[in-house]
Coordinates of C-alpha atoms in Angstrom, one line a residue:
Chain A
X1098 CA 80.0 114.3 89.7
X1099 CA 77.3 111.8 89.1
X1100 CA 77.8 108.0 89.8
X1101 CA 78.0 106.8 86.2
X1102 CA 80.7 109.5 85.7
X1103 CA 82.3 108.4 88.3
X1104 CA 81.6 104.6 88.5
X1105 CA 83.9 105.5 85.3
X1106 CA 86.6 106.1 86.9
X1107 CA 86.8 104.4 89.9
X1108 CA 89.5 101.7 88.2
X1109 CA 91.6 104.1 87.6
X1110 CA 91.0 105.8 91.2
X1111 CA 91.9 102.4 92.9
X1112 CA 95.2 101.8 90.8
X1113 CA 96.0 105.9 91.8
X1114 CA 96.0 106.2 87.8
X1115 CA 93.7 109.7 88.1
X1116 CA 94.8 113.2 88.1
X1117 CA 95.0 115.2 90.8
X1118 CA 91.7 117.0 89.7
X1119 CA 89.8 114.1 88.5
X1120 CA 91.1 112.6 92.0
X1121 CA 89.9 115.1 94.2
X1122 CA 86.0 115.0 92.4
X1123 CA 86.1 111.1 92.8
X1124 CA 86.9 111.9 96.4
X1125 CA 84.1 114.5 96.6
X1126 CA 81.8 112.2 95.0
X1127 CA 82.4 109.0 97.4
X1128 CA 82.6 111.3 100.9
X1129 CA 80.1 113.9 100.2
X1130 CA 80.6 117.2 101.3
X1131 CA 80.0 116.0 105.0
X1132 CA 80.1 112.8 106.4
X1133 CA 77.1 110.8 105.7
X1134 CA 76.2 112.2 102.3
X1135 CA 78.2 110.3 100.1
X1136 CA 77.4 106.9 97.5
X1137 CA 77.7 103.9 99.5
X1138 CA 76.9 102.1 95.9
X1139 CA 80.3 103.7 94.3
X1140 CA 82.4 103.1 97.9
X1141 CA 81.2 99.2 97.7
X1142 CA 82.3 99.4 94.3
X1143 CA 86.0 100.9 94.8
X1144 CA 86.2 98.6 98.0
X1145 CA 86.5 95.7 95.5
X1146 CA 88.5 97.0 93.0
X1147 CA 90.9 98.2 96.0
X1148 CA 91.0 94.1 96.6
X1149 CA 91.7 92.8 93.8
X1150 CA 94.5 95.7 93.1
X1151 CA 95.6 94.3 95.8
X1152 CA 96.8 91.3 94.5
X1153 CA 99.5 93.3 93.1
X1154 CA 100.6 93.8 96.2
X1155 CA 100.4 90.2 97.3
X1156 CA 102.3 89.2 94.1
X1157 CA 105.4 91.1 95.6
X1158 CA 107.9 88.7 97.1
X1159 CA 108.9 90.1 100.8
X1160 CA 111.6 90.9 102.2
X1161 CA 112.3 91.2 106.2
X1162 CA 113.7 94.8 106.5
X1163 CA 116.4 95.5 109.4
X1164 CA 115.8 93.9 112.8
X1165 CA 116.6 97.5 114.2
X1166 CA 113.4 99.2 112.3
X1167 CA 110.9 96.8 115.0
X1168 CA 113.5 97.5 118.2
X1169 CA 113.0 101.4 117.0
X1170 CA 109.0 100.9 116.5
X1171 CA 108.7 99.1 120.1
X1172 CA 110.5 101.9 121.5
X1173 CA 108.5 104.6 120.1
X1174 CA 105.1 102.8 121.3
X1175 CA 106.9 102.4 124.9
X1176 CA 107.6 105.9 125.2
X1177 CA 104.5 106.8 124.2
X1178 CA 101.9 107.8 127.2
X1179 CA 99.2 105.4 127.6
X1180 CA 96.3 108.0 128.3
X1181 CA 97.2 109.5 124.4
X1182 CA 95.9 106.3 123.3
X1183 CA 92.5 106.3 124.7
X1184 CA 92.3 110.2 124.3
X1185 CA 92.5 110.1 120.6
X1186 CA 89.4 111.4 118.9
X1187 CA 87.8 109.0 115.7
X1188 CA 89.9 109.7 113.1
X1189 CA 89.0 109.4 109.4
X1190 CA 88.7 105.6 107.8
X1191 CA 92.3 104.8 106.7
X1192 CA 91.1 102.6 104.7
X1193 CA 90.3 105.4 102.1
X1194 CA 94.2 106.5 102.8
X1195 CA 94.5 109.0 99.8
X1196 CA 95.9 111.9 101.6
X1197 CA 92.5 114.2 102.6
X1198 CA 92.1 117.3 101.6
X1199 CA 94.0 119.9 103.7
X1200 CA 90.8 122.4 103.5
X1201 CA 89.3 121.0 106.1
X1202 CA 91.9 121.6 108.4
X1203 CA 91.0 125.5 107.6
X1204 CA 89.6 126.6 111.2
X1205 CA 92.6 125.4 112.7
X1206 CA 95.3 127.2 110.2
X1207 CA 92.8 130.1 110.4
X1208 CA 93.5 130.0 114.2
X1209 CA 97.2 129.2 113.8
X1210 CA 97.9 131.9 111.2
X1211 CA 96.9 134.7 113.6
X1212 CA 99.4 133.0 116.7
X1213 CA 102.3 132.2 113.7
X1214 CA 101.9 136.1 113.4
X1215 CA 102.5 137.1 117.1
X1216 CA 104.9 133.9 117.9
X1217 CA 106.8 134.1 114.6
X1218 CA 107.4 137.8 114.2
X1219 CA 110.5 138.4 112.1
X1220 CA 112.5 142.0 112.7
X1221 CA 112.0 144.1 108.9
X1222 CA 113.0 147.6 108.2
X1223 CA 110.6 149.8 109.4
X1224 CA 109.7 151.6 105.4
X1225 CA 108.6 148.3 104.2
X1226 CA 105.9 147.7 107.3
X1227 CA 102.5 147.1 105.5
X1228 CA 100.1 149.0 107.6
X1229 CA 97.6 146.5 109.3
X1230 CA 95.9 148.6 112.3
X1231 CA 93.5 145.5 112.8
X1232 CA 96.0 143.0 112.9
X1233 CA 97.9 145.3 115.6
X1234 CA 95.3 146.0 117.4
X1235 CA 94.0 142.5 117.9
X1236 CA 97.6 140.9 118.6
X1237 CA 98.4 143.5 121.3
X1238 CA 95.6 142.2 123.2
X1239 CA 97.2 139.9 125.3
X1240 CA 94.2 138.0 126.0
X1241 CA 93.2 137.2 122.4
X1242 CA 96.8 136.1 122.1
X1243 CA 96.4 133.7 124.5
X1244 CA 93.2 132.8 123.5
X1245 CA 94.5 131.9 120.0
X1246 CA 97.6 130.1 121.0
X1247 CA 95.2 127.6 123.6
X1248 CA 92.9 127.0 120.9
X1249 CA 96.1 125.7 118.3
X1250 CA 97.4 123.8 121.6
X1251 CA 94.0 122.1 121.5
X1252 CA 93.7 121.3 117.9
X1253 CA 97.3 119.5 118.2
X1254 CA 95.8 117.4 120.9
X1255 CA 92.7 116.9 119.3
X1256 CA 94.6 115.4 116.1
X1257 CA 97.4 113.7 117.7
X1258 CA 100.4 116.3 116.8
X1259 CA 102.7 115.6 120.0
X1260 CA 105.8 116.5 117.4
X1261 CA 104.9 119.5 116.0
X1262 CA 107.7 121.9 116.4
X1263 CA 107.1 125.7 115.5
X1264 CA 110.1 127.2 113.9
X1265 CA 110.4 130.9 113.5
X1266 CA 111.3 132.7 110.2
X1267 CA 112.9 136.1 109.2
X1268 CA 112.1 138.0 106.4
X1269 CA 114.6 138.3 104.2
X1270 CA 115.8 142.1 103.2
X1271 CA 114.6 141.4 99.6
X1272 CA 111.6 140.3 100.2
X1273 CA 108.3 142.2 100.8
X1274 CA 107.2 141.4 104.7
X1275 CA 107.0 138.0 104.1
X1276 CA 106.4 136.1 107.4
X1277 CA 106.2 132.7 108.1
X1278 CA 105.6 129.6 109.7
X1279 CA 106.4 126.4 110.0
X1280 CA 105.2 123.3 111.7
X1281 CA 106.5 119.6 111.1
X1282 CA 104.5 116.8 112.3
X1283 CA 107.1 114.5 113.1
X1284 CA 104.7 111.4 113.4
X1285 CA 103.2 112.2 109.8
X1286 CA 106.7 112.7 107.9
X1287 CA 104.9 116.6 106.9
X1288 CA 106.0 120.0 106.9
X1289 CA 102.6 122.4 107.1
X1290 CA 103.1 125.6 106.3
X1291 CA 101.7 128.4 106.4
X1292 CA 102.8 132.2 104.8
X1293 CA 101.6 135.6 105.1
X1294 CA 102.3 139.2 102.8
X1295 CA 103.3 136.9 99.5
X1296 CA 102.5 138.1 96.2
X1297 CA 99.0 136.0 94.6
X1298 CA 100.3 133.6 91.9
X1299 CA 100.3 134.9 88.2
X1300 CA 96.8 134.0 86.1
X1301 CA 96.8 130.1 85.0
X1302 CA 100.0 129.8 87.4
X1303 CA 100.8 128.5 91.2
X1304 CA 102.9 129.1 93.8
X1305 CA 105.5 126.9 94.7
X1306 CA 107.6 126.6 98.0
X1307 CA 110.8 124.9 98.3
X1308 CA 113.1 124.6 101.6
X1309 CA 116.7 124.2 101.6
X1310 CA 119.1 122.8 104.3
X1311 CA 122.3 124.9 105.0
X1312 CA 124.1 123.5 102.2
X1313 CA 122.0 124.8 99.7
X1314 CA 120.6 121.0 99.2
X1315 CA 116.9 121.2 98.7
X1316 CA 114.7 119.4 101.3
X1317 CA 111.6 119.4 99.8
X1318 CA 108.9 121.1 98.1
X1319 CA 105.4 121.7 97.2
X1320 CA 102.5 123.6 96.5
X1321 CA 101.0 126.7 98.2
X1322 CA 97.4 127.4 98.4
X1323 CA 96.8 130.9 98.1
X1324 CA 93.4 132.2 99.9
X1325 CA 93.4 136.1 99.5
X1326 CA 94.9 138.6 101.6
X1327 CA 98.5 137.5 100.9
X1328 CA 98.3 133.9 102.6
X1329 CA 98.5 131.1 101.8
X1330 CA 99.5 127.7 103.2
X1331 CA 100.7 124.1 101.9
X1332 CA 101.6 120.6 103.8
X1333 CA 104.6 118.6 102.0
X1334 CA 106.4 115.5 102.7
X1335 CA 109.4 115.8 104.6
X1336 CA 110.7 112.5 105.9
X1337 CA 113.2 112.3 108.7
X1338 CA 114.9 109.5 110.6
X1339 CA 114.6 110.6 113.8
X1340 CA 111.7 111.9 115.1
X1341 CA 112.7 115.9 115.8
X1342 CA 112.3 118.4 113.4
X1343 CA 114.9 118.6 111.3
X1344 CA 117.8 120.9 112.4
X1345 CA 119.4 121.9 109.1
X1346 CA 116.3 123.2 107.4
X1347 CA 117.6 126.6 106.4
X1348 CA 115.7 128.5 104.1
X1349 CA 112.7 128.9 102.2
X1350 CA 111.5 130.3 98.4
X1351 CA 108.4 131.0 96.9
X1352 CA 108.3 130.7 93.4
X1353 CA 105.6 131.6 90.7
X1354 CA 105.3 128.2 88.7
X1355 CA 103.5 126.6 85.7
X1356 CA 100.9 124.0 86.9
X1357 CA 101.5 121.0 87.4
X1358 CA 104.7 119.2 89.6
X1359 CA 107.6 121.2 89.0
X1360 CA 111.0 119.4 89.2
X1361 CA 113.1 122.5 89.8
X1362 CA 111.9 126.0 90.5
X1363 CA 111.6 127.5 87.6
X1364 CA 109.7 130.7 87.9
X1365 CA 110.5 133.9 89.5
X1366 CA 110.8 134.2 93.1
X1367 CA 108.5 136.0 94.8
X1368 CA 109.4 135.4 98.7
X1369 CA 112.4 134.5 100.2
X1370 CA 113.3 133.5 104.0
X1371 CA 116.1 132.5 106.2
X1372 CA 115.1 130.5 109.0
X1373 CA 115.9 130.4 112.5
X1374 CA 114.5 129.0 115.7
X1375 CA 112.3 130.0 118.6
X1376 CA 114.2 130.9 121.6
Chain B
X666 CA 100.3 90.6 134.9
X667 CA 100.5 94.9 135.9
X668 CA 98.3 96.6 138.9
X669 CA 95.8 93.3 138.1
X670 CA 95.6 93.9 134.4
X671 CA 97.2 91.0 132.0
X672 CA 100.4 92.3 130.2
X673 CA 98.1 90.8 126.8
X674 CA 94.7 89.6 125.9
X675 CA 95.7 87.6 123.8
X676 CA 97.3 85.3 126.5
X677 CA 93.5 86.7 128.2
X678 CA 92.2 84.9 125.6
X679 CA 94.0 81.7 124.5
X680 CA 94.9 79.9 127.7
X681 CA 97.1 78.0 125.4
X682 CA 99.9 80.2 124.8
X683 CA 101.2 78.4 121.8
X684 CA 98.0 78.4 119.4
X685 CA 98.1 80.7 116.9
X686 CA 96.3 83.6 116.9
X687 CA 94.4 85.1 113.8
X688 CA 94.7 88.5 112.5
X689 CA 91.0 89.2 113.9
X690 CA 91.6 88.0 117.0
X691 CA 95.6 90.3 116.8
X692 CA 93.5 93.2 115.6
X693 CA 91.0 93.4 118.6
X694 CA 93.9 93.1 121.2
X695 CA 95.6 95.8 119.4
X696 CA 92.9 98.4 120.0
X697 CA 93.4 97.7 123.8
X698 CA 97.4 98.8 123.2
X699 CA 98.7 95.1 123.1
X700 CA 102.2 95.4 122.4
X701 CA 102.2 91.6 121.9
X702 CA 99.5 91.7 119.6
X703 CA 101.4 95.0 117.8
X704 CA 104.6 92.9 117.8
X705 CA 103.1 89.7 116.2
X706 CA 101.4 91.5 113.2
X707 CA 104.7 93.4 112.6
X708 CA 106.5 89.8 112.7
X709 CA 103.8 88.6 110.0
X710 CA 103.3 91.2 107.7
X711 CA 106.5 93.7 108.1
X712 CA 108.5 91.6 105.1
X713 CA 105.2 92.0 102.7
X714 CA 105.0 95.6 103.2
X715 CA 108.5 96.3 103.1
X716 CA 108.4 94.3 99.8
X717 CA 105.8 96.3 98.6
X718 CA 107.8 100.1 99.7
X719 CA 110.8 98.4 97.8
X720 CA 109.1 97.9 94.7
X721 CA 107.5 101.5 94.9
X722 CA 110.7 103.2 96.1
X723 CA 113.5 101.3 94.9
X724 CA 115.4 102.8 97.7
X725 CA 115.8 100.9 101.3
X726 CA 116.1 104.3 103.6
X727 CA 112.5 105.6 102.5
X728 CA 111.4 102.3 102.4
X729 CA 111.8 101.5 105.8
X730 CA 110.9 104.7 106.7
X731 CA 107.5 104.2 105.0
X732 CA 107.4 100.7 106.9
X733 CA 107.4 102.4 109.9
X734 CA 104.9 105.0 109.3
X735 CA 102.4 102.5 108.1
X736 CA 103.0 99.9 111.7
X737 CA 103.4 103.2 113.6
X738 CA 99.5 104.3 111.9
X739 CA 98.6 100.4 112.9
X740 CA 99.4 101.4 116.3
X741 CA 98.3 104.4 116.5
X742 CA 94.8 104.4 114.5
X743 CA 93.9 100.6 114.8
X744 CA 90.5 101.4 114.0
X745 CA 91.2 102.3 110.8
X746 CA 90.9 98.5 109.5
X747 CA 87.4 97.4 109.2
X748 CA 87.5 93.7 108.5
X749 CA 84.2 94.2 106.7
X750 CA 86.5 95.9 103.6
X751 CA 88.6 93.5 103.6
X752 CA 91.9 91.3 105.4
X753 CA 94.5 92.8 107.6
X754 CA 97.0 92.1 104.8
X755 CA 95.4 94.2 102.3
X756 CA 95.0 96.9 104.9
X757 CA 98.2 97.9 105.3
X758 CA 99.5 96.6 101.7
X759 CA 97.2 99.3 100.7
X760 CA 98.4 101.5 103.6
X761 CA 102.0 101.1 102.6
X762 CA 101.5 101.1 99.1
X763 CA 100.0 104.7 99.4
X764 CA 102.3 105.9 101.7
X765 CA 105.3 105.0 99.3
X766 CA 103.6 106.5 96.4
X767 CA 103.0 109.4 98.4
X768 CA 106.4 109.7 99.2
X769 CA 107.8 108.9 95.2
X770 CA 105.4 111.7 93.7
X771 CA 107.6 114.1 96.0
X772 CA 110.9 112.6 94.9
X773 CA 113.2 114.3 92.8
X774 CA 114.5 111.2 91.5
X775 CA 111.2 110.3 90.0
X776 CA 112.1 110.0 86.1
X777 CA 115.0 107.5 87.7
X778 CA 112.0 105.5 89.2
X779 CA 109.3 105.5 86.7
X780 CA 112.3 103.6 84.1
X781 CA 112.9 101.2 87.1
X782 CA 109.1 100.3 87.0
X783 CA 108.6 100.1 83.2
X784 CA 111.7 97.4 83.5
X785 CA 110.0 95.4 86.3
X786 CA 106.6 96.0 84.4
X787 CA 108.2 94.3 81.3
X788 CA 109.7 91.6 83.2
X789 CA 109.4 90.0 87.0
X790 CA 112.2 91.1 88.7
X791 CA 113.1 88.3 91.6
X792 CA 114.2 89.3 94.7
X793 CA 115.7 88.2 97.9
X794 CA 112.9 86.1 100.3
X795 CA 114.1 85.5 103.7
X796 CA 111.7 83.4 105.9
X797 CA 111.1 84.3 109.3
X798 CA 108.7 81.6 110.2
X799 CA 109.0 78.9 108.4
X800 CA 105.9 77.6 109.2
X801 CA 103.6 80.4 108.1
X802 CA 105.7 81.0 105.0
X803 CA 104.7 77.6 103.7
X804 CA 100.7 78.8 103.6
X805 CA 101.7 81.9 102.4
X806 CA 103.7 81.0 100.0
X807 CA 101.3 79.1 98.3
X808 CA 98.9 81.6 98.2
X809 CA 101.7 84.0 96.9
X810 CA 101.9 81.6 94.3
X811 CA 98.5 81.6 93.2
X812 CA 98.3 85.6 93.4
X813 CA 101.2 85.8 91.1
X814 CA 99.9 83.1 88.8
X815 CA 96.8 85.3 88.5
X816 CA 98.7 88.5 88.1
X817 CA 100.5 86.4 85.3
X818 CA 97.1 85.3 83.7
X819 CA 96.5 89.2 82.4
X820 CA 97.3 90.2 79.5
X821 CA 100.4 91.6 78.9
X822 CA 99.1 95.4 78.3
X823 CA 96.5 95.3 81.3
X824 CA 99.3 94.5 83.3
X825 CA 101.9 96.6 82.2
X826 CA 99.2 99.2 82.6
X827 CA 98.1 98.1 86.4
X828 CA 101.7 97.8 87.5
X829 CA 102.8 101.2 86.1
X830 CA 99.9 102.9 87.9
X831 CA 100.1 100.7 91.2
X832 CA 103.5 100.9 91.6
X833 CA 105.3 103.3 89.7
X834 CA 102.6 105.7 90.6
X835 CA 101.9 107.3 87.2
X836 CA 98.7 108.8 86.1
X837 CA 96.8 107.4 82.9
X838 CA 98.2 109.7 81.0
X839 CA 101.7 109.5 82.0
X840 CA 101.2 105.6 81.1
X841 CA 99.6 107.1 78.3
X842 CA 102.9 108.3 77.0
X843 CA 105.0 106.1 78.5
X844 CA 103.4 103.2 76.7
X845 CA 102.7 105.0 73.8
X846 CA 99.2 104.0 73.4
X847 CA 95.6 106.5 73.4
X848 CA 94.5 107.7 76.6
X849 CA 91.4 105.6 76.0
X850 CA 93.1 102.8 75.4
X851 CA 95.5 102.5 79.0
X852 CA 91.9 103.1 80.8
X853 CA 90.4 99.9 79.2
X854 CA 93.3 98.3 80.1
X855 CA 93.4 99.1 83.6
X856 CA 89.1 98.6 83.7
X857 CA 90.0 95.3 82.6
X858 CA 93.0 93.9 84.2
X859 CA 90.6 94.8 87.8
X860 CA 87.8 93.1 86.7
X861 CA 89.6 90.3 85.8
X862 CA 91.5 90.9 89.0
X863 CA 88.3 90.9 90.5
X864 CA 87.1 87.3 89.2
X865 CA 90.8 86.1 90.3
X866 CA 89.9 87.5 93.9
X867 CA 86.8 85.9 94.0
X868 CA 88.4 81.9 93.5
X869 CA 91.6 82.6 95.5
X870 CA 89.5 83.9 98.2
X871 CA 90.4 86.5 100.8
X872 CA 93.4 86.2 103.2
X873 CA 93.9 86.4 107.1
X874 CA 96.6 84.8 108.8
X875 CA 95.7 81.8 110.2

């Protein structure tokens, strides 16, 4: 995208009026595809249209919320440890706080994928095993293993995670191998995921995962990015009050969708899951 | 005062505990874990955010939930302002703002939420103001003033356009359809309304506490 296309657009990118596509190109556009390389002119620009949107916001009349949300904040900040502070790597400019594209993140759920598949391993019958000598033969290499699971311990460090929970899955008998993981970051309000053996979406469709709680109440949902080989992963909202993972998430679909946002799932599943814990 | 280290730099820094401090001065403490500091910028500009996750939301669980993610990112990532892009106050109004509209693009209820913010579009919708200082809410409430007599200078379709895409988080052609008007037709008016946002801006001035 060019800077008059662009310069174009960028009212409707500081109001969060753009598509998800037309989004992501502005996005491109202003960052670059490193650090460094992007339009400084078109950032200067957006930084004053991001003022005086603003003013929207100022316009709003506010309202104290509950004493008890600052006692629970102070809290938080006095159990946290005070060398986490200083150890915290630069992290992206939150003043561009559209949430960044999860692709970068790709070494590290490259890295997590292969430990999900040793720490996550679900029990499935025996004549639906797909054959994977090279996955077996690499994960019974204890070293590797360990190699792999110190690496993801590092990344969490490196990006601040100190609530990510793992939770283990099981593949359900009607499914087709499907493993799975699951980490919630507690201090984001997100649920990353990240799936193996699932069917590729349909042409001109998406794949769409939705967790439930043990009622049957859905929790939330969201789209999977499917990169070959069966996998594919996704990061979704899930907000909770405290700061734990939440204990009632149950169990997972993937669905075959239309694009765009789904309200309800709609196409046909194609992976299913109960969930359970590590020991 | 802890192992030799003062308990806050602000006190460090203004011998006289009872001036006030701006949101510069707040800021830079913060990035040395002040908890004073932290505690002082929640006390300023916890209502306006909240106000602003309200207005998104329309729901007082995810709002404060949102409230505490954006003070809990203040804390955390304090480096994320840069006062050269503007005040504290828009900093997290922008902060919170995202986050809420995050957080209402993955609600179910978001039909419900979208006809809440075509009504409030259509008409200002008052709500309840408590003061917790009463001495920094007279400044700011004159400024407030001026902002909304700015937002009320637009015309009527630029800002029925800005406020369905800044706070009922639609896309332009959502307002599109919503407002029954050409695609073309909601980006002018959203091109607009800024840039006349953008003169408003420039007379009001920007905005740090104290």
């Amino acid at each position: 995208m060019d800077c008059r296309r662009a310069i174009d657009l960028l009212p409707e990118y500081a109001v969060g009026a753009l598509s998800d596509d037309e989004r992501e190109r502005v996005h491109q556009h202003l960052r670059g595809r490193y650090r460094g390389d992007g339009c400084s002119i078109c950032q200067q620009e957006l930084d004053e249209l991001r003022a005086a949107a603003g003013l929207l916001a100022e316009s709003v009349t506010p309202i104290l919320p509950r004493p008890e949300l600052k006692r629970a904040l102070l809290e938080r900040i006095a159990r946290q440890p005070h060398s986490s502070r200083n150890s915290a790597p630069s992290l992206p400019d939150a003043s561009f706080v559209a949430k960044q594209s999860w692709l970068k993140y790709l070494p590290y759920i490259a890295a997590t994928l292969c430990a999900a598949a040793v720490g996550t391993w679900a029990a499935r019958p025996a004549e639906r095993q797909r054959s994977n000598e090279d996955a077996e033969a690499h994960f019974s290499d204890r070293a590797s293993v360990d190699e792999l699971r110190r690496r993801i311990t590092a990344a969490e460090q490196a990006f601040g995670a100190t609530q990510i929970h793992l939770a283990k899955l099981e593949a359900d008998v009607t499914g087709d191998g499907l493993r799975a993981a699951i980490f919630y970051d507690g201090l984001a309000g997100e649920v990353h995921v990240l799936v193996s053996n699932v069917a590729p979406p349909s042409r001109g469709q998406q794949l769409w995962l939705w967790l439930f709680d043990s009622q049957g109440a859905r929790m939330t949902q969201g789209r999977l990015e499917y990169f070959g080989q069966g996998h594919a992963a996704g990061i979704m909202d899930l907000s909770a009050t405290s700061g734990a993972m939440p204990e009632i998430v149950s169990k997972l679909i993937i669905t075959d969708e239309p694009q765009g946002n789904p309200a309800e799932p709609v196409g046909p599943v194609v992976g299913q899951a109960r969930i359970s814990r590590n020991s | 005062m802890t192992h030799g280290v003062p308990t806050s730099r602000l006190q460090e820094r203004d011998p006289l505990a009872n001036e006030p401090v701006s949101d510069a001065q707040l800021m830079e403490a913060l990035k040395f874990g002040d908890k004073l500091a932290f505690s002082q910028l929640y006390d300023r500009y916890a209502g306006t955010v909240y106000g602003v996750c309200l207005r998104v939301l329309h729901h007082q669980v995810e709002a404060e939930a949102v409230v505490s993610d954006v003070f809990w990112e203040l804390w955390r990532k304090p480096e994320g302002f840069n006062r050269l892009k503007g005040s504290c106050n828009s900093y997290l109004l922008t902060l919170a703002r995202s986050r809420a509209i995050d957080r209402l693009r993955a609600s179910a209820t978001r039909v419900q939420k979208t006809q809440c913010a075509m009504q409030e579009a259509a008409g200002e919708v008052d709500r309840i103001q408590e003061s917790h200082n009463p001495c920094e809410e007279v400044l700011a409430d004159e400024r407030r003033q001026a902002v909304r007599e700015a937002v009320g200078r637009l015309e009527r379709e630029q800002r029925e356009a800005l406020l369905l895409a800044y706070f009922g988080g639609l896309t332009h052609r959502e307002i599109s359809q919503q407002l029954e008007m050409p695609l073309g037709t909601v980006k002018t008016h959203i091109r607009r309304g800024l840039q006349s946002l953008k003169a408003e801006l420039k007379s009001l001035g920007g905005h740090d506490g104290l």
